[in-house]
Amino acid sequence: MIDLRSDTVTRPTPGMRQAIAEAEVGDDVYGEDPTVNALEAEVAALFGHEAALFTPTGSMANQIALQLVTPRGTELLCDADAHVVTYETGAAAALGGISTRTWPAVGATIDAEQVAAMVRPDGYHAVPTTAIAVEQTHNRGGGGVIPLATLRELRRIADDAGLRLHCDGARIWHAHVADGVALAEYGALFDTLSVCLSKGLGAPVGSLVISTSERIAAGRVIRKRLGGGMRQAGVLAAAGRYALKHHLGRLADDHARAARLAEALAPFGVVAGAVRTNIVPLDLTKAPYDAPTIAAAARKEGVLVSVLGPRTARLVTHLDLDDAALDRATEVLTRVLS
Ligand SMILES: *Cc1c(COP(=O)(O)O)cnc(C)c1O
């Protein structure tokens, strides 16, 4: 099977498995796992922040960060397609007591002035806005990259209104590679970030929250409360450290393959927007069949496609997809769409 559903489907490489096997470990709830501590220090430094916190999932990392920047009973602004309000099972409300208000789903094309106009000040009637969250790259927005200029504008808006700014950076690595913006430059713009090691970077598990030492200390308590205090987690952190060292630069290959796939499918008029990173979003409104039918036909020929809606689907390139697999997938998808 050639799996194009997501970049989460990758398996640890032999080198990564060796790093896991050789990891020095300790009890991380006591703060004594040297490999977790090293990973947290390395990732904090990459983004120019004081501290970081290792979590089992990106959803937990996001929710810890949101609880840190959005006090209970206050409001977070984000876009209607954001992972934090779409794919985290209502956690902001259910666990964080956070009210969310969204701007229309426009992926990475954010109108900063529209966001500024949504901000509500502290008061007796209205829910006070305390934070804004953005997603870099944007998952449901087809892997789009928010331009640095837009992020700077949002930072200014947040500063003017006394708000915190969070980045769901599950795939911020891809933005860094696509736009050539330094990770520290992104880091400087946000109060908190979450980053994911198990998407494009190919680790089996793991995300981090990045912020000040003070916030990360508070985040450690929230992580424990959520059941995320892990013991000899160094075996997982070792995979993450290996991934950062060996799999960051190669994301450019995934981007090139996604661009090739988009080009091959362009004649069918199904590629939704410009492909900037490793996601090829498909709009099948003009296709002869709906998304589940096309996915079922591709599956029969050994290619897995992600169905996002009746007429929307998604193809994602990743570490476990080489040129030969891409060619084979392109051939199958071309046939299915014809
Ligand atoms: C995958 C993803 C996450 C985290 O997902 P988990 O499955 O909880 O690790 C967060 N944000 C975005 C944009 C994602 O794509």
Coordinates of C-alpha atoms and ligand atoms in Angstrom, one line a residue:
M1 CA 0.0 0.0 0.0
I2 CA 1.2 3.5 -0.8
D3 CA -0.3 5.6 2.0
L4 CA -1.0 9.3 1.1
R5 CA -3.5 9.8 3.9
S6 CA -1.2 11.7 6.2
D7 CA 2.4 12.3 7.2
T8 CA 1.7 10.6 10.6
V9 CA 1.8 7.1 8.9
T10 CA 5.7 7.0 8.8
R11 CA 7.5 4.2 10.7
P12 CA 10.8 4.7 12.5
T13 CA 13.8 4.2 10.3
P14 CA 16.6 1.7 11.3
G15 CA 18.8 4.6 12.4
M16 CA 16.0 6.0 14.5
R17 CA 15.3 2.6 16.1
Q18 CA 19.0 2.4 17.0
A19 CA 18.8 5.8 18.7
I20 CA 15.7 4.6 20.6
A21 CA 17.5 1.4 21.7
E22 CA 20.6 3.4 22.9
A23 CA 18.7 6.2 24.7
E24 CA 19.8 7.1 28.2
V25 CA 16.7 7.3 30.3
G26 CA 15.4 8.3 33.8
D27 CA 12.1 9.1 35.4
D28 CA 10.8 12.2 33.6
V29 CA 8.1 12.9 36.3
Y30 CA 11.1 13.5 38.6
G31 CA 12.6 15.6 35.8
E32 CA 15.4 13.0 35.6
D33 CA 15.3 11.7 32.0
P34 CA 18.4 13.1 30.4
T35 CA 17.2 12.5 26.9
V36 CA 13.9 14.3 27.5
N37 CA 15.7 17.1 29.1
A38 CA 18.1 17.4 26.2
L39 CA 15.3 17.4 23.6
E40 CA 13.4 20.1 25.6
A41 CA 16.5 22.3 25.8
E42 CA 17.4 21.8 22.1
V43 CA 13.9 22.6 20.9
A44 CA 13.6 25.7 23.1
A45 CA 16.9 26.9 21.8
L46 CA 15.9 26.3 18.2
F47 CA 12.9 28.7 18.7
G48 CA 14.9 31.2 20.8
H49 CA 12.7 30.5 23.9
E50 CA 13.6 29.7 27.5
A51 CA 12.0 26.3 27.9
A52 CA 10.0 23.5 26.3
L53 CA 7.9 20.6 27.5
F54 CA 7.7 17.2 25.9
T55 CA 4.1 15.8 25.4
P56 CA 2.8 12.6 23.9
T57 CA 0.6 14.3 21.3
G58 CA 0.2 17.6 19.5
S59 CA -3.3 18.0 20.8
M60 CA -2.0 17.8 24.4
A61 CA 0.7 20.4 23.5
N62 CA -1.9 22.7 22.0
Q63 CA -4.3 22.4 24.9
I64 CA -1.6 23.0 27.5
A65 CA -0.5 26.1 25.6
L66 CA -4.1 27.3 25.3
Q67 CA -4.7 26.9 29.0
L68 CA -1.5 28.9 29.7
V69 CA -2.5 31.9 27.5
T70 CA -6.3 31.8 27.8
P71 CA -7.7 32.0 31.4
R72 CA -10.9 30.1 32.1
G73 CA -14.0 32.0 31.0
T74 CA -12.1 34.1 28.5
E75 CA -11.9 33.9 24.8
L76 CA -9.5 32.6 22.1
L77 CA -9.8 33.8 18.5
C78 CA -8.8 31.4 15.7
D79 CA -9.9 30.4 12.3
A80 CA -12.9 28.1 11.7
D81 CA -10.8 25.4 10.2
A82 CA -8.1 25.4 13.0
H83 CA -7.0 22.0 14.4
V84 CA -7.6 23.4 17.9
V85 CA -11.4 23.8 17.2
T86 CA -11.8 21.0 14.6
Y87 CA -9.8 18.0 15.7
E88 CA -9.3 18.2 19.4
T89 CA -12.7 16.9 20.5
G90 CA -13.8 20.2 22.1
A91 CA -10.9 20.1 24.6
A92 CA -10.6 23.9 24.8
A93 CA -14.1 24.1 26.2
A94 CA -14.3 20.7 27.9
L95 CA -11.0 20.9 29.7
G96 CA -9.8 24.5 29.6
G97 CA -13.1 26.4 30.1
I98 CA -12.1 28.4 27.1
S99 CA -14.6 30.2 24.8
T100 CA -13.6 30.2 21.2
R101 CA -14.7 32.5 18.4
T102 CA -13.6 32.0 14.9
W103 CA -12.8 33.9 11.7
P104 CA -13.9 32.3 8.4
A105 CA -11.8 29.4 7.2
V106 CA -9.4 31.0 4.8
G107 CA -6.4 28.8 5.5
A108 CA -3.1 30.6 5.6
T109 CA -4.6 33.8 4.0
I110 CA -5.4 35.7 7.1
D111 CA -6.9 39.2 7.1
A112 CA -5.1 40.7 10.1
E113 CA -7.4 43.7 10.3
Q114 CA -10.5 41.4 10.3
V115 CA -8.9 39.6 13.3
A116 CA -8.2 43.0 15.0
A117 CA -11.9 44.0 14.6
M118 CA -13.0 40.8 16.4
V119 CA -11.1 41.6 19.6
R120 CA -13.4 42.4 22.6
P121 CA -12.0 44.2 25.6
D122 CA -12.4 43.2 29.2
G123 CA -15.9 44.1 30.4
Y124 CA -18.9 42.9 32.3
H125 CA -21.1 41.6 29.4
A126 CA -18.8 40.5 26.7
V127 CA -16.4 37.5 27.0
P128 CA -13.0 39.2 27.1
T129 CA -10.6 38.2 24.3
T130 CA -7.2 37.1 25.8
A131 CA -5.5 35.1 23.0
I132 CA -5.2 34.5 19.3
A133 CA -4.1 31.2 17.8
V134 CA -2.8 30.6 14.2
E135 CA -1.7 27.4 12.5
Q136 CA 1.6 27.1 10.6
T137 CA 1.4 25.4 8.2
H138 CA -2.3 25.2 7.9
N139 CA -3.6 21.6 7.8
R140 CA -7.1 22.0 6.4
G141 CA -5.8 25.0 4.5
G142 CA -3.9 22.6 2.3
G143 CA -0.5 23.0 3.9
G144 CA -0.5 26.8 3.2
V145 CA 2.2 29.0 4.8
I146 CA 1.2 32.2 6.6
P147 CA 3.5 34.9 5.4
L148 CA 6.0 36.4 7.9
A149 CA 4.5 39.8 7.3
T150 CA 1.0 38.6 8.3
L151 CA 2.4 37.1 11.5
R152 CA 4.2 40.4 12.3
E153 CA 0.9 42.2 11.9
L154 CA -0.9 39.8 14.2
R155 CA 1.9 40.3 16.8
R156 CA 1.4 44.0 16.6
I157 CA -2.4 43.6 17.0
A158 CA -1.9 41.3 20.0
D159 CA 0.5 43.7 21.6
D160 CA -1.8 46.7 21.0
A161 CA -4.7 44.8 22.6
G162 CA -2.7 43.1 25.4
L163 CA -3.3 39.6 24.0
R164 CA -1.2 36.5 23.8
L165 CA -0.4 34.8 20.5
H166 CA -0.2 31.0 20.1
C167 CA 1.1 29.1 17.1
D168 CA -0.1 25.6 16.4
G169 CA 3.2 24.7 14.7
A170 CA 2.6 21.0 14.2
R171 CA 4.2 21.5 10.7
I172 CA 6.1 24.7 11.3
W173 CA 9.2 22.8 10.1
H174 CA 7.5 22.8 6.6
A175 CA 7.0 26.5 6.7
H176 CA 10.6 27.0 7.7
V177 CA 11.8 24.9 4.8
A178 CA 9.3 26.4 2.3
D179 CA 9.8 30.1 3.1
G180 CA 13.3 30.0 4.5
V181 CA 12.2 31.7 7.7
A182 CA 14.4 30.8 10.7
L183 CA 12.7 28.9 13.4
A184 CA 13.9 31.5 15.9
E185 CA 12.3 34.2 13.8
Y186 CA 9.0 32.4 14.2
G187 CA 9.7 31.8 17.8
A188 CA 10.2 35.5 18.5
L189 CA 6.6 36.3 17.3
F190 CA 4.7 33.9 19.6
D191 CA 4.1 33.7 23.4
T192 CA 3.6 29.9 23.1
L193 CA 4.1 27.4 20.3
S194 CA 3.4 23.7 19.9
V195 CA 5.5 21.6 17.5
C196 CA 5.1 18.0 16.4
L197 CA 7.8 15.4 15.9
S198 CA 5.6 12.7 14.5
K199 CA 4.3 14.5 11.4
G200 CA 6.9 15.3 8.7
L201 CA 9.9 14.5 10.9
G202 CA 8.9 10.9 11.2
A203 CA 9.2 10.2 14.9
P204 CA 6.6 7.7 16.2
V205 CA 5.4 9.9 19.0
G206 CA 5.9 13.4 20.5
S207 CA 5.2 17.1 20.5
L208 CA 6.5 20.0 22.6
V209 CA 5.1 23.2 24.0
I210 CA 7.6 26.1 23.8
S211 CA 7.5 29.3 26.0
T212 CA 9.0 31.0 28.9
S213 CA 10.4 29.0 31.9
E214 CA 7.6 30.3 34.1
R215 CA 4.9 29.2 31.7
I216 CA 6.5 25.8 31.0
A217 CA 6.7 25.2 34.8
A218 CA 2.9 25.8 34.9
G219 CA 2.5 23.7 31.8
R220 CA 4.2 20.8 33.5
V221 CA 1.5 20.8 36.1
I222 CA -1.2 20.9 33.5
R223 CA 0.4 18.0 31.6
K224 CA 0.4 15.9 34.8
R225 CA -3.3 16.8 35.3
L226 CA -4.1 15.7 31.8
G227 CA -2.4 12.3 32.4
G228 CA 0.7 13.2 30.3
G229 CA 3.4 12.8 33.0
M230 CA 5.5 10.0 31.4
R231 CA 8.3 8.1 33.1
Q232 CA 11.3 6.7 31.0
A233 CA 10.1 8.8 28.0
G234 CA 13.7 9.2 26.8
V235 CA 13.1 6.3 24.4
L236 CA 10.5 8.6 22.7
A237 CA 12.6 11.8 23.0
A238 CA 15.5 10.0 21.4
A239 CA 13.4 9.4 18.3
G240 CA 12.6 13.1 18.3
R241 CA 16.2 14.2 18.6
Y242 CA 17.1 11.8 15.8
A243 CA 14.3 13.2 13.7
L244 CA 15.4 16.8 14.2
K245 CA 19.0 16.0 13.3
H246 CA 18.3 13.8 10.2
H247 CA 14.8 14.6 8.8
L248 CA 14.4 18.4 8.9
G249 CA 16.3 19.3 5.7
R250 CA 14.8 16.5 3.7
L251 CA 11.3 18.0 4.0
A252 CA 12.2 19.9 0.8
D253 CA 12.0 16.5 -1.0
D254 CA 8.4 16.0 0.3
H255 CA 7.5 19.5 -0.9
A256 CA 9.0 18.8 -4.4
R257 CA 7.1 15.5 -4.6
A258 CA 3.8 17.1 -3.6
A259 CA 4.4 19.8 -6.3
R260 CA 5.0 17.0 -8.9
L261 CA 1.8 15.2 -7.8
A262 CA -0.2 18.5 -8.0
E263 CA 1.2 19.1 -11.5
A264 CA 0.3 15.6 -12.7
L265 CA -3.3 16.1 -11.4
A266 CA -3.7 19.6 -12.6
P267 CA -5.3 18.6 -15.9
F268 CA -8.3 17.1 -13.9
G269 CA -9.0 20.5 -12.3
V270 CA -9.1 19.0 -8.8
V271 CA -6.1 20.5 -7.1
A272 CA -7.5 23.2 -4.7
G273 CA -5.1 26.1 -4.7
A274 CA -1.3 26.4 -4.8
V275 CA 0.7 23.6 -3.2
R276 CA 3.4 25.1 -1.0
T277 CA 4.4 22.2 1.2
N278 CA 3.6 18.5 1.6
I279 CA -0.2 18.6 1.3
V280 CA -2.1 18.4 -1.9
P281 CA -5.7 19.3 -1.2
L282 CA -8.3 18.0 -3.7
D283 CA -11.6 19.7 -4.5
L284 CA -13.7 17.1 -6.3
T285 CA -16.8 19.1 -7.0
K286 CA -16.1 18.9 -10.7
A287 CA -14.8 15.3 -10.7
P288 CA -16.9 12.5 -12.1
Y289 CA -17.1 10.7 -8.7
D290 CA -17.3 11.9 -5.1
A291 CA -14.4 11.5 -2.6
P292 CA -15.4 8.2 -1.0
T293 CA -15.8 6.6 -4.4
I294 CA -12.4 7.9 -5.7
A295 CA -10.7 6.8 -2.4
A296 CA -12.3 3.3 -2.7
A297 CA -11.1 3.0 -6.3
A298 CA -7.6 4.1 -5.4
R299 CA -7.5 1.7 -2.4
K300 CA -8.3 -1.2 -4.7
E301 CA -5.1 -0.3 -6.7
G302 CA -3.0 0.1 -3.6
V303 CA -3.1 3.8 -2.9
L304 CA -4.7 5.3 0.2
V305 CA -6.3 8.8 0.0
S306 CA -7.7 10.8 2.9
V307 CA -11.4 11.7 2.6
L308 CA -12.1 15.0 4.3
G309 CA -15.7 15.6 3.1
P310 CA -18.1 14.4 0.4
R311 CA -16.2 16.2 -2.3
T312 CA -12.9 17.0 -0.6
A313 CA -9.9 14.8 -0.2
R314 CA -6.2 15.1 0.6
L315 CA -2.9 13.7 -0.4
V316 CA 0.2 14.0 1.8
T317 CA 3.8 13.3 1.0
H318 CA 6.2 12.1 3.7
L319 CA 9.4 10.2 4.7
D320 CA 8.1 6.8 3.7
L321 CA 7.2 7.9 0.1
D322 CA 10.0 7.7 -2.4
D323 CA 10.1 8.7 -6.1
A324 CA 9.1 5.2 -7.2
A325 CA 6.1 5.2 -4.9
L326 CA 5.1 8.7 -6.0
D327 CA 5.2 7.6 -9.7
R328 CA 3.1 4.6 -9.0
A329 CA 0.6 6.7 -6.9
T330 CA 0.4 9.3 -9.7
E331 CA -0.3 6.6 -12.3
V332 CA -3.1 5.1 -10.2
L333 CA -4.7 8.5 -9.3
T334 CA -4.5 9.6 -12.9
R335 CA -6.4 6.5 -14.0
V336 CA -9.0 6.7 -11.2
L337 CA -9.7 10.4 -12.0
S338 CA -10.1 9.7 -15.7
Ligands
LIG1 C1 -1.6 16.7 13.7 C2 -1.9 18.0 14.2 C3 -1.9 18.4 15.5 C4 -1.7 17.3 16.6 O1 -2.3 16.1 16.5 P1 -2.0 14.9 17.4 O2 -2.6 13.8 16.6 O3 -2.8 15.2 18.7 O4 -0.6 14.7 17.7 C5 -2.1 19.7 15.9 N1 -2.2 20.6 15.0 C6 -2.2 20.4 13.6 C7 -2.3 21.5 12.7 C8 -2.0 19.1 13.2 O5 -2.0 18.8 11.9

